[in-house]
Amino acid sequence: TKQNGGKSYTVYDYHLGRKFQDNNELEEELVRAINDQVITSFYQPKLDLSTGKLVGCESLARWQRSNGKYVPPDLFIEIAEKKHRINQLSTSLFTKTFKSISDMNLPSDFITSVNVSAMVLLDDNFQSNFIEYIHQSGLALNQIEIEITETCLIKDFEKVKSTLSSLRSQGIKIAIDDFGTGFASLNYLTQLDIDTIKIDKSFVGQLDNKGKSNRVIVESIIIMSHKLGYKVVAEGVETISQLEILKELECDLVQGYLISKPVNNFFFKSFINEFDYM
Ligand code: C2E
Ligand code: CA
Ligand code: CA
Ligand code: CA
């Protein structure tokens, strides 16, 4: 009826209004947080399955709002892009990450990975700035890896390709993140100069379920990647049985809550120093 329609419209409108207002507040607070550099990096270790050693880590952005709540990074990264603040945010995260890791005096073959979104990668100044930040921290270029998602590849493939191959020729490692979930076609893999494939956690999470199709997918990704000369990292490893299956399938590195959640630099430093090698 007309009355019902009117009623539900009011409710709908009210929620829309609320949502809009919340987002505006969130956006404004984010811009301030970026300016004040309060967004930090947490670190999650990567375990080498053949040696049982921690051989690297991924830097993950963390933003704690003034109300104490953490905002998911996918969300605030997207807002930062929309607000044209992603380069500013990324610069601040790169420099914090490189400085923190450099201060930990880790072995020279320890690799630190950072996430780089398409918008940042396609910026004309990205390459020279990024290399400069690494140099300033005292780390070497071959201690850094860039994780890009497959969706990144569809924006301007030729430009992404040449940027990546130039970075790689200088020693920086390149990983394709969330492999298997994006829009990129398999033949991109043969056209790109990369080092690592990261199997998305959605496949890893299903590994120890009864159905065997995920195991076939993961096994196929590993075999194909190895044939192409790439290392394979499985992300989102939460159980011993997932880890054992991945070891059987000759996956190179694993990352996930089973080994450690992402933690702040203070905890990461003590964790990595006290880690009991398997
Ligand atoms: P991602 O790069 O695929 O990062 C892996 C996500 O899986 C992280 O979520 C991590 O905390 C989570 N994770 C790690 N181990 C496990 C596990 O065992 N189980 C489960 N269920 N999850 C696990 P997070 O930190 O919420 O980040 C989400 C996404 O936000 C990232 O996905 C990445 O795309 C983006 N992101 C995070 N930090 C940055 C950054 O500094 N720059 C950019 N451009 N993107 C970032
Ligand atoms: Ca990543
Ligand atoms: Ca991922
Ligand atoms: Ca992801």
Short mmCIF file of C-alpha atoms and ligand atoms in Angstrom, two decimals:
data_model
loop_
_atom_site.label_atom_id
_atom_site.label_comp_id
_atom_site.label_asym_id
_atom_site.label_seq_id
_atom_site.Cartn_x
_atom_site.Cartn_y
_atom_site.Cartn_z
CA THR A 1 0.00 0.00 0.00
CA LYS A 2 0.91 3.61 -0.35
CA GLN A 3 1.27 4.00 3.39
CA ASN A 4 3.66 1.08 3.68
CA GLY A 5 5.66 2.34 0.78
CA GLY A 6 5.96 5.73 2.40
CA LYS A 7 7.04 4.17 5.66
CA SER A 8 9.73 1.98 4.19
CA TYR A 9 11.00 4.86 2.11
CA THR A 10 11.50 6.91 5.27
CA VAL A 11 13.42 4.07 6.88
CA TYR A 12 15.50 3.57 3.78
CA ASP A 13 16.22 7.26 3.48
CA TYR A 14 17.16 7.49 7.13
CA HIS A 15 19.68 4.68 6.77
CA LEU A 16 21.11 6.15 3.60
CA GLY A 17 21.54 9.46 5.39
CA ARG A 18 23.24 7.79 8.33
CA LYS A 19 25.54 5.82 6.10
CA PHE A 20 26.46 8.89 4.10
CA GLN A 21 27.20 10.90 7.21
CA ASP A 22 29.32 8.10 8.72
CA ASN A 23 31.32 7.82 5.54
CA ASN A 24 31.97 11.55 5.44
CA GLU A 25 33.20 11.42 9.01
CA LEU A 26 35.34 8.40 8.22
CA GLU A 27 36.80 10.07 5.14
CA GLU A 28 37.66 13.24 7.03
CA GLU A 29 39.19 11.29 9.89
CA LEU A 30 41.20 9.24 7.40
CA VAL A 31 42.63 12.33 5.72
CA ARG A 32 43.68 13.62 9.16
CA ALA A 33 45.15 10.23 10.08
CA ILE A 34 47.19 10.23 6.87
CA ASN A 35 48.42 13.79 7.51
CA ASP A 36 49.32 12.95 11.11
CA GLN A 37 50.94 9.66 10.02
CA VAL A 38 49.08 7.65 12.65
CA ILE A 39 48.51 4.73 10.29
CA THR A 40 51.11 2.08 11.06
CA SER A 41 52.38 -1.17 9.67
CA PHE A 42 52.00 -4.60 11.22
CA TYR A 43 54.20 -7.48 10.14
CA GLN A 44 53.34 -11.08 9.41
CA PRO A 45 56.17 -13.61 9.04
CA LYS A 46 56.64 -16.05 6.17
CA LEU A 47 57.93 -19.53 6.92
CA ASP A 48 60.15 -21.53 4.56
CA LEU A 49 58.71 -25.06 4.48
CA SER A 50 61.98 -26.70 3.45
CA THR A 51 64.10 -25.21 6.26
CA GLY A 52 61.53 -24.27 8.91
CA LYS A 53 62.99 -20.78 9.08
CA LEU A 54 61.29 -17.40 8.97
CA VAL A 55 62.63 -15.91 5.77
CA GLY A 56 60.45 -12.89 5.22
CA CYS A 57 57.43 -10.86 6.23
CA GLU A 58 54.55 -8.91 4.77
CA SER A 59 53.83 -5.37 5.89
CA LEU A 60 50.09 -4.75 6.45
CA ALA A 61 48.58 -1.33 7.14
CA ARG A 62 46.70 -0.76 10.40
CA TRP A 63 44.57 2.23 11.30
CA GLN A 64 43.11 2.57 14.78
CA ARG A 65 40.42 5.29 14.87
CA SER A 66 40.11 7.69 17.76
CA ASN A 67 37.16 5.55 18.98
CA GLY A 68 39.64 2.67 19.44
CA LYS A 69 38.30 0.56 16.59
CA TYR A 70 40.46 -0.74 13.75
CA VAL A 71 39.25 -0.03 10.22
CA PRO A 72 39.90 -2.85 7.69
CA PRO A 73 42.77 -1.86 5.38
CA ASP A 74 40.89 -2.82 2.19
CA LEU A 75 38.33 -0.18 3.16
CA PHE A 76 40.61 2.71 4.06
CA ILE A 77 42.97 2.01 1.13
CA GLU A 78 39.96 2.32 -1.18
CA ILE A 79 38.90 5.59 0.46
CA ALA A 80 42.48 6.91 0.31
CA GLU A 81 42.47 6.20 -3.44
CA LYS A 82 39.14 7.94 -3.89
CA LYS A 83 40.42 10.94 -1.91
CA HIS A 84 43.70 11.03 -3.90
CA ARG A 85 45.70 10.43 -0.73
CA ILE A 86 46.97 6.97 -1.58
CA ASN A 87 50.44 8.14 -2.65
CA GLN A 88 50.86 10.09 0.58
CA LEU A 89 49.68 7.12 2.66
CA SER A 90 51.85 4.63 0.76
CA THR A 91 54.94 6.82 1.14
CA SER A 92 54.41 7.02 4.87
CA LEU A 93 53.89 3.22 5.13
CA PHE A 94 56.90 2.38 2.95
CA THR A 95 59.25 4.60 4.94
CA LYS A 96 57.95 3.31 8.29
CA THR A 97 58.23 -0.30 7.16
CA PHE A 98 61.73 0.02 5.73
CA LYS A 99 62.99 1.90 8.79
CA SER A 100 61.45 -0.58 11.27
CA ILE A 101 62.80 -3.62 9.44
CA SER A 102 66.21 -2.04 8.95
CA ASP A 103 66.38 -1.35 12.71
CA MET A 104 65.78 -5.06 13.42
CA ASN A 105 69.10 -6.08 11.83
CA LEU A 106 67.65 -9.20 10.23
CA PRO A 107 69.73 -11.55 8.05
CA SER A 108 70.62 -10.03 4.67
CA ASP A 109 68.51 -12.63 2.84
CA PHE A 110 65.36 -11.76 4.83
CA ILE A 111 62.73 -10.37 2.43
CA THR A 112 60.19 -7.72 3.37
CA SER A 113 57.08 -7.47 1.19
CA VAL A 114 54.90 -4.42 0.77
CA ASN A 115 51.53 -4.16 -0.94
CA VAL A 116 51.40 -1.72 -3.83
CA SER A 117 48.09 -0.84 -5.45
CA ALA A 118 47.69 -0.14 -9.16
CA MET A 119 47.15 3.57 -8.63
CA VAL A 120 50.47 3.84 -6.79
CA LEU A 121 52.39 1.63 -9.19
CA LEU A 122 51.19 3.64 -12.18
CA ASP A 123 52.30 6.97 -10.70
CA ASP A 124 55.17 8.39 -12.79
CA ASN A 125 57.34 9.10 -9.76
CA PHE A 126 56.75 5.77 -8.04
CA GLN A 127 59.84 3.96 -9.20
CA SER A 128 62.47 6.56 -8.34
CA ASN A 129 60.80 7.47 -5.03
CA PHE A 130 60.43 3.84 -3.97
CA ILE A 131 64.08 3.10 -4.64
CA GLU A 132 65.07 6.24 -2.76
CA TYR A 133 63.04 5.18 0.33
CA ILE A 134 64.77 1.80 0.35
CA HIS A 135 68.22 3.39 0.06
CA GLN A 136 67.43 5.89 2.83
CA SER A 137 66.49 3.06 5.21
CA GLY A 138 69.80 1.27 4.76
CA LEU A 139 68.16 -1.85 3.31
CA ALA A 140 69.27 -3.29 -0.01
CA LEU A 141 66.97 -3.42 -3.04
CA ASN A 142 67.09 -7.23 -3.05
CA GLN A 143 65.61 -7.31 0.47
CA ILE A 144 62.33 -5.84 -0.77
CA GLU A 145 59.42 -7.45 -2.57
CA ILE A 146 56.38 -5.74 -4.09
CA GLU A 147 53.04 -7.57 -3.91
CA ILE A 148 50.60 -6.59 -6.63
CA THR A 149 47.16 -7.99 -7.23
CA GLU A 150 46.02 -9.42 -10.51
CA THR A 151 43.47 -6.61 -10.86
CA CYS A 152 46.45 -4.26 -10.95
CA LEU A 153 47.50 -5.80 -14.24
CA ILE A 154 44.37 -4.87 -16.14
CA LYS A 155 44.69 -1.11 -15.66
CA ASP A 156 47.54 -0.36 -18.09
CA PHE A 157 49.27 -3.62 -18.77
CA GLU A 158 52.15 -2.26 -20.85
CA LYS A 159 53.05 0.36 -18.27
CA VAL A 160 52.74 -2.05 -15.33
CA LYS A 161 54.85 -4.55 -17.23
CA SER A 162 57.69 -2.13 -17.98
CA THR A 163 57.69 -0.65 -14.46
CA LEU A 164 57.86 -4.11 -12.92
CA SER A 165 60.61 -5.32 -15.19
CA SER A 166 62.66 -2.19 -14.52
CA LEU A 167 62.26 -2.57 -10.74
CA ARG A 168 63.11 -6.24 -11.01
CA SER A 169 66.26 -5.59 -13.02
CA GLN A 170 67.45 -3.51 -10.06
CA GLY A 171 66.92 -6.39 -7.63
CA ILE A 172 63.46 -5.71 -6.21
CA LYS A 173 61.32 -8.84 -6.13
CA ILE A 174 57.82 -8.98 -7.58
CA ALA A 175 54.93 -11.12 -6.33
CA ILE A 176 51.46 -11.62 -7.76
CA ASP A 177 49.07 -11.48 -4.81
CA ASP A 178 45.72 -13.27 -4.38
CA PHE A 179 46.54 -15.51 -7.32
CA GLY A 180 43.49 -17.20 -8.77
CA THR A 181 40.93 -14.60 -7.74
CA GLY A 182 41.60 -11.74 -10.15
CA PHE A 183 40.68 -11.01 -13.73
CA ALA A 184 44.10 -11.58 -15.20
CA SER A 185 44.48 -14.38 -17.65
CA LEU A 186 47.07 -17.08 -17.24
CA ASN A 187 49.10 -15.87 -20.19
CA TYR A 188 49.93 -12.64 -18.34
CA LEU A 189 52.15 -14.88 -16.23
CA THR A 190 54.42 -15.71 -19.11
CA GLN A 191 54.61 -12.07 -20.19
CA LEU A 192 55.71 -10.68 -16.84
CA ASP A 193 59.05 -10.64 -15.05
CA ILE A 194 58.10 -11.85 -11.60
CA ASP A 195 59.53 -13.91 -8.75
CA THR A 196 56.62 -15.14 -6.65
CA ILE A 197 53.02 -16.31 -6.84
CA LYS A 198 50.87 -15.96 -3.72
CA ILE A 199 48.02 -18.45 -3.61
CA ASP A 200 44.93 -16.76 -2.28
CA LYS A 201 43.71 -17.76 1.16
CA SER A 202 40.30 -18.75 -0.21
CA PHE A 203 41.96 -21.83 -1.81
CA VAL A 204 44.18 -22.52 1.20
CA GLY A 205 41.24 -22.35 3.61
CA GLN A 206 39.49 -25.17 1.75
CA LEU A 207 42.55 -27.42 1.52
CA ASP A 208 41.75 -29.73 4.42
CA ASN A 209 38.06 -30.11 3.53
CA LYS A 210 36.90 -33.43 2.12
CA GLY A 211 36.33 -32.20 -1.42
CA LYS A 212 39.50 -32.68 -3.44
CA SER A 213 39.03 -29.92 -6.03
CA ASN A 214 40.86 -27.25 -4.02
CA ARG A 215 43.79 -29.53 -3.55
CA VAL A 216 43.93 -30.05 -7.31
CA ILE A 217 43.82 -26.30 -7.90
CA VAL A 218 46.55 -25.57 -5.36
CA GLU A 219 48.70 -28.41 -6.63
CA SER A 220 48.30 -27.21 -10.21
CA ILE A 221 49.22 -23.62 -9.32
CA ILE A 222 52.35 -24.87 -7.53
CA ILE A 223 53.44 -27.13 -10.39
CA MET A 224 52.78 -24.46 -13.02
CA SER A 225 54.57 -21.75 -11.00
CA HIS A 226 57.61 -23.93 -10.44
CA LYS A 227 57.78 -24.76 -14.14
CA LEU A 228 57.77 -21.04 -14.87
CA GLY A 229 60.53 -20.53 -12.30
CA TYR A 230 58.48 -18.80 -9.62
CA LYS A 231 58.40 -19.37 -5.87
CA VAL A 232 55.02 -20.10 -4.32
CA VAL A 233 53.68 -18.61 -1.09
CA ALA A 234 50.43 -19.89 0.42
CA GLU A 235 48.61 -17.27 2.49
CA GLY A 236 45.95 -17.76 5.14
CA VAL A 237 47.40 -21.00 6.56
CA GLU A 238 45.48 -21.62 9.78
CA THR A 239 45.80 -25.34 10.52
CA ILE A 240 48.55 -27.94 10.83
CA SER A 241 46.83 -30.13 8.25
CA GLN A 242 46.85 -27.28 5.70
CA LEU A 243 50.54 -26.80 6.39
CA GLU A 244 51.23 -30.51 5.94
CA ILE A 245 49.33 -30.70 2.65
CA LEU A 246 51.25 -27.65 1.40
CA LYS A 247 54.52 -29.25 2.40
CA GLU A 248 53.55 -32.41 0.52
CA LEU A 249 52.70 -30.30 -2.54
CA GLU A 250 56.14 -28.65 -2.29
CA CYS A 251 54.86 -25.16 -1.68
CA ASP A 252 57.86 -22.95 -0.84
CA LEU A 253 56.62 -20.53 1.82
CA VAL A 254 53.58 -20.27 4.08
CA GLN A 255 52.03 -17.34 5.87
CA GLY A 256 49.03 -17.33 8.20
CA TYR A 257 47.59 -17.30 11.71
CA LEU A 258 49.07 -20.75 12.38
CA ILE A 259 52.52 -19.18 12.42
CA SER A 260 51.54 -15.69 13.57
CA LYS A 261 48.93 -13.02 13.10
CA PRO A 262 50.23 -9.69 11.80
CA VAL A 263 51.80 -7.93 14.82
CA ASN A 264 53.34 -4.52 15.52
CA ASN A 265 57.07 -3.95 15.04
CA PHE A 266 57.83 -4.37 18.73
CA PHE A 267 56.20 -7.83 18.92
CA PHE A 268 57.53 -8.78 15.52
CA LYS A 269 61.10 -8.10 16.58
CA SER A 270 60.82 -10.25 19.70
CA PHE A 271 58.86 -12.94 17.86
CA ILE A 272 61.42 -13.27 15.11
CA ASN A 273 64.29 -13.41 17.59
CA GLU A 274 62.67 -16.02 19.82
CA PHE A 275 61.18 -18.16 17.08
CA ASP A 276 61.82 -21.87 17.63
CA TYR A 277 62.90 -23.27 14.30
CA MET A 278 61.06 -26.46 13.46
P1 C2E B 1 46.36 -9.18 1.30
O1 C2E B 1 47.51 -8.45 0.75
O2 C2E B 1 45.87 -10.37 0.54
O3 C2E B 1 46.74 -9.54 2.80
C1 C2E B 1 46.44 -10.77 3.43
C2 C2E B 1 45.30 -10.59 4.38
O4 C2E B 1 45.04 -11.85 5.02
C3 C2E B 1 45.59 -9.62 5.53
O5 C2E B 1 44.37 -8.98 5.85
C4 C2E B 1 46.01 -10.55 6.66
O6 C2E B 1 45.85 -9.97 7.95
C5 C2E B 1 45.07 -11.69 6.43
N1 C2E B 1 45.55 -12.95 6.98
C6 C2E B 1 46.81 -13.34 7.25
N2 C2E B 1 46.85 -14.59 7.73
C7 C2E B 1 45.58 -15.03 7.75
C8 C2E B 1 44.96 -16.27 8.15
O7 C2E B 1 45.61 -17.23 8.56
N3 C2E B 1 43.62 -16.34 8.01
C9 C2E B 1 42.86 -15.32 7.56
N4 C2E B 1 41.56 -15.48 7.46
N5 C2E B 1 43.41 -14.13 7.17
C10 C2E B 1 44.75 -14.00 7.27
P2 C2E B 1 44.33 -7.42 6.16
O8 C2E B 1 45.53 -7.05 6.97
O9 C2E B 1 42.97 -7.13 6.69
O10 C2E B 1 44.50 -6.76 4.75
C11 C2E B 1 43.50 -6.89 3.76
C12 C2E B 1 43.97 -6.36 2.44
O11 C2E B 1 44.18 -4.94 2.51
C13 C2E B 1 45.29 -6.94 2.00
O12 C2E B 1 45.09 -8.21 1.45
C14 C2E B 1 45.73 -5.90 0.99
O13 C2E B 1 45.12 -6.11 -0.25
C15 C2E B 1 45.20 -4.62 1.61
N6 C2E B 1 46.31 -3.95 2.31
C16 C2E B 1 46.76 -4.12 3.58
N7 C2E B 1 47.80 -3.30 3.85
C17 C2E B 1 48.03 -2.60 2.71
C18 C2E B 1 48.98 -1.59 2.34
O14 C2E B 1 49.85 -1.16 3.11
N8 C2E B 1 48.88 -1.11 1.04
C19 C2E B 1 47.95 -1.57 0.16
N9 C2E B 1 47.93 -1.06 -1.07
N10 C2E B 1 47.06 -2.51 0.49
C20 C2E B 1 47.09 -3.02 1.75
CA CA B 2 49.50 -8.97 0.09
CA CA B 3 46.88 -11.91 -0.59
CA CA B 4 43.58 -9.79 -0.52
#
